Backbone as a ProteinNet text record, in pm:
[ID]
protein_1_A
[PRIMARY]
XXXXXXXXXXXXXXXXXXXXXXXXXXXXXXXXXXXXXXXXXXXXXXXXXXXXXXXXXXXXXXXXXXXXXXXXXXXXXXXXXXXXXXXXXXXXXXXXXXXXXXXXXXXXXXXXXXXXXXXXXXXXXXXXXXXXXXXXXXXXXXXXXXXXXXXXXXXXXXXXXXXXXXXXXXXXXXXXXXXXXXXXXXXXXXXXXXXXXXXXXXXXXXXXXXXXX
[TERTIARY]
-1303.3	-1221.8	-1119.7	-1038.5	-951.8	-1015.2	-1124.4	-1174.4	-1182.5	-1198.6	-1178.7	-1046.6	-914.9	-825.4	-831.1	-904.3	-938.2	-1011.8	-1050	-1171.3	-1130	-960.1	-891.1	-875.7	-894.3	-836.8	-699.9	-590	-470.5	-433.3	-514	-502.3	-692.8	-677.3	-744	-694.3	-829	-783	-799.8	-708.1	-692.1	-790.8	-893.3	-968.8	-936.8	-972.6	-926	-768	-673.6	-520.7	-572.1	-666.7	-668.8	-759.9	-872.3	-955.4	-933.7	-836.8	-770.9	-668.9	-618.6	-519.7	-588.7	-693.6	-783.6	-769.5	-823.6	-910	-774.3	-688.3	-569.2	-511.7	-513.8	-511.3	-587.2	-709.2	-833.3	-800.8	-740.3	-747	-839.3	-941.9	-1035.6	-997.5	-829.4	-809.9	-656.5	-658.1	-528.9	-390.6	-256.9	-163.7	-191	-207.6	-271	-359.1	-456.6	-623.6	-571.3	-496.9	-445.5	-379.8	-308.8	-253.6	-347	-421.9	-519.8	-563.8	-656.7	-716.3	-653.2	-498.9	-477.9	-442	-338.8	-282.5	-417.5	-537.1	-623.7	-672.9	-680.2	-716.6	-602.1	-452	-364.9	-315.5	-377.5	-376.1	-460.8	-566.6	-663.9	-555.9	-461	-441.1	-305.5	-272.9	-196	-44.4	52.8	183.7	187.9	229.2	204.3	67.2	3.3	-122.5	-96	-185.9	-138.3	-259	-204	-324.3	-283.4	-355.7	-336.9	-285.4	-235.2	-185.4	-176.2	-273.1	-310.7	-350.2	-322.1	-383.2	-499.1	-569.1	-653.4	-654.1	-782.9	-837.1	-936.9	-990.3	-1070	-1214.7	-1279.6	-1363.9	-1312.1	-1209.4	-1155	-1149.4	-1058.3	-1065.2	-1190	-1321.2	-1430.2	-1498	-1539.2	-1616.9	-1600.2	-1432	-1440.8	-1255	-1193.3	-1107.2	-928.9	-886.6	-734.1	-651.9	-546.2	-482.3	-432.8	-383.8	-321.4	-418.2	-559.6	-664.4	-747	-731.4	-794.6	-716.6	-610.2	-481.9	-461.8	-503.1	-497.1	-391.5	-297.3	-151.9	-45.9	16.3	101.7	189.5	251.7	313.8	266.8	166.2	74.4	44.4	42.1	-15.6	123.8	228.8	345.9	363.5	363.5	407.5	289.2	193.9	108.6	88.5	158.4	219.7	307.5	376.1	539.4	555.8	389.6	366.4	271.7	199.8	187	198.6	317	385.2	432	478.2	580.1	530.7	405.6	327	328.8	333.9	328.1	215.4	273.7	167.2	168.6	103.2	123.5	53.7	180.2	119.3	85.8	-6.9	-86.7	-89.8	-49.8	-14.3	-154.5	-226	-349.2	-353.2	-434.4	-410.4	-407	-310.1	-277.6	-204.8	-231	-110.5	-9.4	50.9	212.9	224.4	170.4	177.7	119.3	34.7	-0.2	-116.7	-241.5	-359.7	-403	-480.2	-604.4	-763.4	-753.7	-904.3	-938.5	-1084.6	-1151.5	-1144.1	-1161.3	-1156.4	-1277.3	-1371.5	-1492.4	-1468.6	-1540.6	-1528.8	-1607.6	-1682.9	-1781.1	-1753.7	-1654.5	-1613.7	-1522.8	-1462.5	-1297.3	-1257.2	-1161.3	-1106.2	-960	-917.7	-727.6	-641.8	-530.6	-461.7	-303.1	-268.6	-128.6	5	25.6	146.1	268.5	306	395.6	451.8	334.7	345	427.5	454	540	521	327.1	263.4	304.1	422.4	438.3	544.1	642.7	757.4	679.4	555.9	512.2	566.9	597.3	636.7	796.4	885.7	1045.7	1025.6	904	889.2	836	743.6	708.4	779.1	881.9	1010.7	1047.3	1119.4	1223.1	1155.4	990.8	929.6	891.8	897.6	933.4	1070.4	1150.1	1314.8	1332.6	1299.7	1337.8	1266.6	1139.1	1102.9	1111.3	1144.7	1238.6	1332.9	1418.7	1570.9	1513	1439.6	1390.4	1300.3	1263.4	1203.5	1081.8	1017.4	965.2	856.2	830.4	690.1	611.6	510.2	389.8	483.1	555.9	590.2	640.8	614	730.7	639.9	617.3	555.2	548.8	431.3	449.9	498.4	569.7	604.2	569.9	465.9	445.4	546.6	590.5	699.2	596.5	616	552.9	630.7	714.9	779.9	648.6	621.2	474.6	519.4	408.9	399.3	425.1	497.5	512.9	459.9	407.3	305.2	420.4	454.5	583.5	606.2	621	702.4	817.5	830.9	906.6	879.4	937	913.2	1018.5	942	1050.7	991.6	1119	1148.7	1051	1100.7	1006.9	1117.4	1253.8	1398.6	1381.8	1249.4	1271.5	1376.7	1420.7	1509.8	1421.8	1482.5	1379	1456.9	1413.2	1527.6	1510.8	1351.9	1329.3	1244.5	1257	1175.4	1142.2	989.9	936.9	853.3	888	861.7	750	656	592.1	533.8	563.2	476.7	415.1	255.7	127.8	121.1	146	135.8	144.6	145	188.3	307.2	373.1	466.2	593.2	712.8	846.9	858.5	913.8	876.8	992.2	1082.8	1215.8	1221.5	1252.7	1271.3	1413.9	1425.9	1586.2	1573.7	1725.1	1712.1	1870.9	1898.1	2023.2	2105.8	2243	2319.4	2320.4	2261.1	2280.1	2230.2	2116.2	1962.5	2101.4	2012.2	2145.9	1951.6	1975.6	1862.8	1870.9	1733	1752.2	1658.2	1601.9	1492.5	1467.1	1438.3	1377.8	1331.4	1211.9	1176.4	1297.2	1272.4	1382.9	1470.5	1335.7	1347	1406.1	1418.9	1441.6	1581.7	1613.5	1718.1	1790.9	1936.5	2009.4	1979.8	1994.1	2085.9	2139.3	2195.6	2283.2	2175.9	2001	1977.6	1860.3	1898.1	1833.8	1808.8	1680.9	1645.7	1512.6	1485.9	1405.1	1298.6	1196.1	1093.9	1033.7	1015.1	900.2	800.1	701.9	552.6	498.6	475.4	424.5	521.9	687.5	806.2	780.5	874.9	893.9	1037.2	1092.2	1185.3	1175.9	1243	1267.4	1427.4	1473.5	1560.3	1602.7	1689.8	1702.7	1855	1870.8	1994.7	1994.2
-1626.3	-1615.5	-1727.7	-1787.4	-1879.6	-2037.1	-2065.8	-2165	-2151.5	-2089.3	-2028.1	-2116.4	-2079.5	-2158.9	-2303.7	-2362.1	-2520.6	-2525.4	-2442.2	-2473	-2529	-2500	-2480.8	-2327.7	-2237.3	-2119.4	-2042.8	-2014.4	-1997.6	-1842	-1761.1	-1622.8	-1627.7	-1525.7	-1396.9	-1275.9	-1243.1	-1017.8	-1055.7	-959.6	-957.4	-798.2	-799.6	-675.4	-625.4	-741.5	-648	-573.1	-613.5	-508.9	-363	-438.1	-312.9	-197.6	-244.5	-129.3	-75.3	-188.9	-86.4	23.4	-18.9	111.9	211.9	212.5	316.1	380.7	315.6	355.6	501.2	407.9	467.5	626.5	616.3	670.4	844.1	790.8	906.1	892.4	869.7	945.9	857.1	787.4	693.5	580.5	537.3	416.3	462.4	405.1	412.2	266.3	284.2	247.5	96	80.6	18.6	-72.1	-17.9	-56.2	-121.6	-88.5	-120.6	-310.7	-282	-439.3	-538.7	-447	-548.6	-600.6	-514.8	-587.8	-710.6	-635.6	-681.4	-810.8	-817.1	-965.7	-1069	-1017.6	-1106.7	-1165.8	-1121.6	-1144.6	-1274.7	-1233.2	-1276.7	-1453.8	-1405.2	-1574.5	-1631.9	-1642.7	-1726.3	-1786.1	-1764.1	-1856.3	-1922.6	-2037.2	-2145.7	-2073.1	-2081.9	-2011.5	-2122.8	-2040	-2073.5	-2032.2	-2017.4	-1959.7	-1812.8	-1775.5	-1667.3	-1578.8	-1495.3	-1334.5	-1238.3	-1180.4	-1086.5	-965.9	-881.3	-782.9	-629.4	-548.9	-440.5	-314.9	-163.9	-34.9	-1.3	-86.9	-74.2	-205.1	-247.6	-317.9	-246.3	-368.2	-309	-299.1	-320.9	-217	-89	-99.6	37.2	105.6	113.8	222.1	297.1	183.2	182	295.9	221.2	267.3	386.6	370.5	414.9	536.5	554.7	594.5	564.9	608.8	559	617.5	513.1	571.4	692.4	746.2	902.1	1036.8	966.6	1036.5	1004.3	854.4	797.6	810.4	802.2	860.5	974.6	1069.3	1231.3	1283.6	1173.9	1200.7	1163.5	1200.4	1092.4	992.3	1077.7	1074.5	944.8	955	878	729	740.6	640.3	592.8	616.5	547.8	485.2	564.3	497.6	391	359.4	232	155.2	183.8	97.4	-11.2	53.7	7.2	-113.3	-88.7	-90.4	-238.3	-194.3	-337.7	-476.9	-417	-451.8	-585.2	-566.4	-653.6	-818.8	-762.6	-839.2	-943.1	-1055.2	-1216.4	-1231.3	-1274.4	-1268.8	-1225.2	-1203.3	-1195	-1008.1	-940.2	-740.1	-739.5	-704.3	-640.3	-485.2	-474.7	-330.1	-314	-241.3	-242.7	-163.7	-160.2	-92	69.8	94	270.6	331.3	215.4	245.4	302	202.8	186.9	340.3	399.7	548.6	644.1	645.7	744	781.3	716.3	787.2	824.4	907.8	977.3	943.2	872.6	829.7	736.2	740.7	638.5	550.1	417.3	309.4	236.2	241.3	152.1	19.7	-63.9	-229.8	-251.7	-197.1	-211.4	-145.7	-42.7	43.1	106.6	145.2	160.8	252.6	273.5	379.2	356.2	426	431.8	503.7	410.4	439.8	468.4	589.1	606.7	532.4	435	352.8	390.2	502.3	594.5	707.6	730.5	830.5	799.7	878.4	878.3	1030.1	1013.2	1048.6	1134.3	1220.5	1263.6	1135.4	1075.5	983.8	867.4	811.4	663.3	529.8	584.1	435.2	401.5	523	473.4	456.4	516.9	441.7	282.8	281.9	125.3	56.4	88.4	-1	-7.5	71.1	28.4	-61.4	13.6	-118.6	-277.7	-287.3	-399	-464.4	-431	-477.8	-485	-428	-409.4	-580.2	-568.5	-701	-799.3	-802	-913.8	-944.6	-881.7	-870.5	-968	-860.9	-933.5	-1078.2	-1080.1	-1208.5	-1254.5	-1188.4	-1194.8	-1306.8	-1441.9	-1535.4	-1589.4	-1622	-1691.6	-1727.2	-1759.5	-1824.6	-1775.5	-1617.8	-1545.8	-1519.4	-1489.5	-1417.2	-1287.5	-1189.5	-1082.4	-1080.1	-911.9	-853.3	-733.7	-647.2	-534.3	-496.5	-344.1	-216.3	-215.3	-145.4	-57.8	66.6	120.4	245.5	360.5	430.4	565.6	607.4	614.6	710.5	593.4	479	396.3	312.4	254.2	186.7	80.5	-21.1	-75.4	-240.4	-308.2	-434.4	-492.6	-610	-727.4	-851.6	-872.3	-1028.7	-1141.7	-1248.2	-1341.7	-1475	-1535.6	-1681.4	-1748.1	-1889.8	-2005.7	-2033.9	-2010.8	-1990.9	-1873.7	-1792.5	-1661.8	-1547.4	-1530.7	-1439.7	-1349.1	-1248.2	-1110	-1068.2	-1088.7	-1047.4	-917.7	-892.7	-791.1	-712.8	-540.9	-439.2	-355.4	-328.8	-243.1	-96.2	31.2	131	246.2	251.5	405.1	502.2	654.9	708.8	749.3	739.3	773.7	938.6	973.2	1106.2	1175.5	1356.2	1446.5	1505.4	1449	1507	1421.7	1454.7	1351.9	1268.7	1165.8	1014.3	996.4	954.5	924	737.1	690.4	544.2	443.6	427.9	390.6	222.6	215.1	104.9	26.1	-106.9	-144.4	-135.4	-102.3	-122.6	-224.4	-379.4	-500.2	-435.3	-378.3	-371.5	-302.3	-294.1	-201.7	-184.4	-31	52	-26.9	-79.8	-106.2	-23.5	54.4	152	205.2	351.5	477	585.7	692.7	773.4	901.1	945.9	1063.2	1110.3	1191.6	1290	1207	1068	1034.3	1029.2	1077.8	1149.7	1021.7	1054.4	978.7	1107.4	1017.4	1101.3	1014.2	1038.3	984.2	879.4	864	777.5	694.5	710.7	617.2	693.1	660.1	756.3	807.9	932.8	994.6	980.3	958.2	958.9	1069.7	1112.1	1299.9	1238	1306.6	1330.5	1227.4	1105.1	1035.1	959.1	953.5	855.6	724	655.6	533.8	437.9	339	248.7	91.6	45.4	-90.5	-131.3	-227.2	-222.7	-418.5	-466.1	-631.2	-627.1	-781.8	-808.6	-946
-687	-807.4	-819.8	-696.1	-715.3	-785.4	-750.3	-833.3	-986.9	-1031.1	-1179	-1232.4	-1144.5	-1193.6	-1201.5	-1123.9	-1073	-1186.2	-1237.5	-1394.7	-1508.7	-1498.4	-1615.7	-1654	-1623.9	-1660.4	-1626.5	-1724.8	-1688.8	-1580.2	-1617.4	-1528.6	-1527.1	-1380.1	-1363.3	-1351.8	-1351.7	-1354.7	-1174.5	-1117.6	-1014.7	-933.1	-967.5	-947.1	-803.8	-709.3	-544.5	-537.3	-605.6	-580.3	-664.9	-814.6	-878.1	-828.3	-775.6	-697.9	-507.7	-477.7	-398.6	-358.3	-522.4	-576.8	-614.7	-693.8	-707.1	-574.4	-508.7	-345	-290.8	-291.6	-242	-339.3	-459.6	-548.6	-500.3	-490.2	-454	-298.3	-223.8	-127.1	6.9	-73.4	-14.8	61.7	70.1	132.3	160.3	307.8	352.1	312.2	279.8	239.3	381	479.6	554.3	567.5	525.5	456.5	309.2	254.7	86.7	124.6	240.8	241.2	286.5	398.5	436.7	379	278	170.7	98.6	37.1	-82.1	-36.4	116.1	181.2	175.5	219.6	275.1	81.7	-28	-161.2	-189.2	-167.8	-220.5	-139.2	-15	54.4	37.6	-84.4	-113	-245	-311.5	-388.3	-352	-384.7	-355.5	-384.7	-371	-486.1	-569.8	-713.4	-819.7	-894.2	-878.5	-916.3	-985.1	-1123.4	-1199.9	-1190.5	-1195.8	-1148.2	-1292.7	-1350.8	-1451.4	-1351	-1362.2	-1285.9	-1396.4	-1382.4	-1467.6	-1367.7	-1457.2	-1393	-1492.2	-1585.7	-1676.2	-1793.7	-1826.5	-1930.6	-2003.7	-2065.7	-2196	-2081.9	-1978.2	-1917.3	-1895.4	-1791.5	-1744.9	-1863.2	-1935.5	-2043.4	-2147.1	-2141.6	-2232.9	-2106	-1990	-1922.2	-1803.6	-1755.7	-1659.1	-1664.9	-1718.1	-1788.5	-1828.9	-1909.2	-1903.8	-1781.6	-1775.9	-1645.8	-1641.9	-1772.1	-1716.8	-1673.9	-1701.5	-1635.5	-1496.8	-1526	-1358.4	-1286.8	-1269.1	-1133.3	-1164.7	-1220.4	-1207.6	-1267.8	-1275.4	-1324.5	-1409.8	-1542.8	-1546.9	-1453.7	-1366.5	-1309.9	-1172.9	-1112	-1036.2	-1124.4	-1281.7	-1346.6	-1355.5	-1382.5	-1394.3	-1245.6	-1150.7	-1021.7	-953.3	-1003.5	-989.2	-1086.1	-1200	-1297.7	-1260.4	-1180.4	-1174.2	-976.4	-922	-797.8	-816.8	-951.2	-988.4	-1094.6	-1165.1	-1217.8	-1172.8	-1092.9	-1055.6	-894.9	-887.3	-815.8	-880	-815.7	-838.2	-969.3	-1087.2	-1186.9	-1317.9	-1405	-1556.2	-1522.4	-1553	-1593	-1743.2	-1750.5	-1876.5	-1897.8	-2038	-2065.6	-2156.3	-2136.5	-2247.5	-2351.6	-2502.9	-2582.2	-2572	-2589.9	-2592.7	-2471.4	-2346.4	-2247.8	-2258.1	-2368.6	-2381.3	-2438.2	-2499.9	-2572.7	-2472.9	-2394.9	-2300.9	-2325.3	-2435.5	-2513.8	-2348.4	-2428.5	-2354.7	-2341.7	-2491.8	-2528.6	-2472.9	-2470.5	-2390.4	-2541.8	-2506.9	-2583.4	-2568.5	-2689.6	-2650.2	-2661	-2639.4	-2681.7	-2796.2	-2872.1	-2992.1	-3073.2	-3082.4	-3181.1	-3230.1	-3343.2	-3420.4	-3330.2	-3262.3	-3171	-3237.8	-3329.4	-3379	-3253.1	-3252.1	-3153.4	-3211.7	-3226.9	-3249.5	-3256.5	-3283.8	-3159.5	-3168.8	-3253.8	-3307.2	-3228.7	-3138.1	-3053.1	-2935.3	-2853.2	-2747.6	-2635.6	-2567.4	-2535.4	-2400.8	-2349	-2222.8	-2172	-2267.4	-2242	-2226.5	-2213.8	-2168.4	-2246.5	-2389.1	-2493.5	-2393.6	-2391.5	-2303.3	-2161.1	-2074.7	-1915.2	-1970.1	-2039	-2047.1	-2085.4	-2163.1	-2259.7	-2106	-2043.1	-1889.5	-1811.2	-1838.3	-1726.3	-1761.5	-1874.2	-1947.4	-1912.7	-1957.8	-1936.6	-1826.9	-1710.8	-1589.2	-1556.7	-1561.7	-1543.1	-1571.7	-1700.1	-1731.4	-1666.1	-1626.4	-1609	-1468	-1349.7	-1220.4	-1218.5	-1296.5	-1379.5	-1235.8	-1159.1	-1017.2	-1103.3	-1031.8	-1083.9	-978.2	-987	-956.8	-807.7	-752.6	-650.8	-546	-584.9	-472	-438.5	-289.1	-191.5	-188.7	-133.5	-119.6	-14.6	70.8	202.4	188.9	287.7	263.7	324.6	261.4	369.4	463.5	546.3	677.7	687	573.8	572	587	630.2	641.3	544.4	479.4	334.4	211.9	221.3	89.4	94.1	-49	-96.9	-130.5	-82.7	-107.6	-19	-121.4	-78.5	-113.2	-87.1	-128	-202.4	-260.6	-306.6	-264.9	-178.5	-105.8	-150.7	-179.7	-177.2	-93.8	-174.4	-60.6	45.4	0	104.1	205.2	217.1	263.8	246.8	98.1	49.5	-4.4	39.3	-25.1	-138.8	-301.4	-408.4	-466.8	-425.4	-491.9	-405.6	-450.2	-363.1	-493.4	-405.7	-494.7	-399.2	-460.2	-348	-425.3	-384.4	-474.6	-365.8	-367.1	-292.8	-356	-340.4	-363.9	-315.7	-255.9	-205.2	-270.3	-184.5	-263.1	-174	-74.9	-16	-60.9	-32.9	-59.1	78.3	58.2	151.3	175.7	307.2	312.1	310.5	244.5	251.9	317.1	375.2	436.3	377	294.4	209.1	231.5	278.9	322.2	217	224	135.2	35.4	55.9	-12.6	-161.7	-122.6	-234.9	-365.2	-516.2	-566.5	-707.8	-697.5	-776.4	-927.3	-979.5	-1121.7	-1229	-1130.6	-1169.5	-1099.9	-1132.6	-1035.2	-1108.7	-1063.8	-1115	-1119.7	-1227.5	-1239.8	-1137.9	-1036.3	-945.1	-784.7	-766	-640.1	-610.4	-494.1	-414.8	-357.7	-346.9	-212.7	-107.4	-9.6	101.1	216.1	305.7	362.1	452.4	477.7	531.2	449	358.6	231.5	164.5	110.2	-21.1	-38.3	-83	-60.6	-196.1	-177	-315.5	-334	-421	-448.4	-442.5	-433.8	-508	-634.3	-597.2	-720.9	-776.2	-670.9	-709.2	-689.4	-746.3	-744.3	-747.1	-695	-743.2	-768	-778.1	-822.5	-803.1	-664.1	-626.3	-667.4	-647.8	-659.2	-584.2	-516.6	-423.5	-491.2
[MASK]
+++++++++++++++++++++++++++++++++++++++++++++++++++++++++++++++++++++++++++++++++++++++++++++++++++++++++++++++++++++++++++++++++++++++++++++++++++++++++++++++++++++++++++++++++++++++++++++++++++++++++++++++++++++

């Protein structure tokens, strides 16, 4: 796939992060197995190099389903939204995402999509997850760092200075995840339900944050 860019092409779809989130998603791949993969995909391209970064396109949705049905959850589809979001690269929101549809979307045929709607809150999580990223402005040049926290699906993004500016945390699970996070970090996003407590912070069932220093 990295030759593609040498072609002249400005992005790819980054399919290995996206089908090993699946993997992980169903149960089929360990948070472990998820970096392996994804580290060994992500050191084939140079920094600077642009990756489309999506939880669905116009296959996924035609053929195989929208996210608030392929992750089982709203809740699951927001928190691998937000997990890959922010990965080195251009995130793509696809048609009807941003509203929460349900429908499968063919590629050959009129499928109307609401954009009015505000589907189980998805139009105001995607507005935050929009702004939020802006605000962190994470590009083509930062490095990944996986956590090794058990239970989180979670990195960093570091400098070519080796500064880590940004963290990103989701538990995939169905249990609550304790995350211990240094004072520097300061929350710019988080799912509703995630907790302080006195040795970091705790994620529910399908949580997520977005921290920057």
């Amino acid at each position: 796939v990295p030759h593609l860019l040498d072609l002249g092409f400005d992005l790819v779809y980054a399919w290995t992060p996206y089908h090993a989130m699946k993997a992980v998603a169903d149960g089929e791949q360990t948070i472990e197995g998820f970096w392996t993969e994804v580290m060994a995909y992500e050191e084939q391209f140079p920094p600077g190099n642009n990756r489309m970064r999506f939880t669905t396109n116009h296959d996924e949705t035609a053929w195989d389903a929208p996210p608030v049905i392929r992750f089982g959850s709203v809740e699951l589809s927001q928190a691998m939204a937000v997990a890959t979001f922010f990965l080195p690269g251009s995130p793509l929101i696809y048609n009807g995402q941003e509203v929460g549809s349900r429908a499968y979307t063919p590629l050959f045929e009129h499928e109307p999509i609401n954009l009015f709607a505000d589907n189980d809150g998805m139009w105001s999580f995607y507005t935050d997850l929009v702004r939020t990223w802006r605000d962190v402005s994470p590009s083509a040049d930062h490095s990944v760092v996986p956590l090794t926290d058990a239970g989180i699906l979670g990195y960093t993004l570091r400098t070519s200075a080796g500064e880590d500016e940004v963290l990103v945390a989701v538990n995939p699970g169905d249990q609550p995840v304790a995350l211990r996070i240094p004072d520097a970090w300061e929350m710019v996003m988080r799912a509703a339900d995630v907790q302080d407590n006195p040795d970091g912070m705790v994620l529910p069932a399908k949580g997520y944050l977005v921290a920057t220093r």
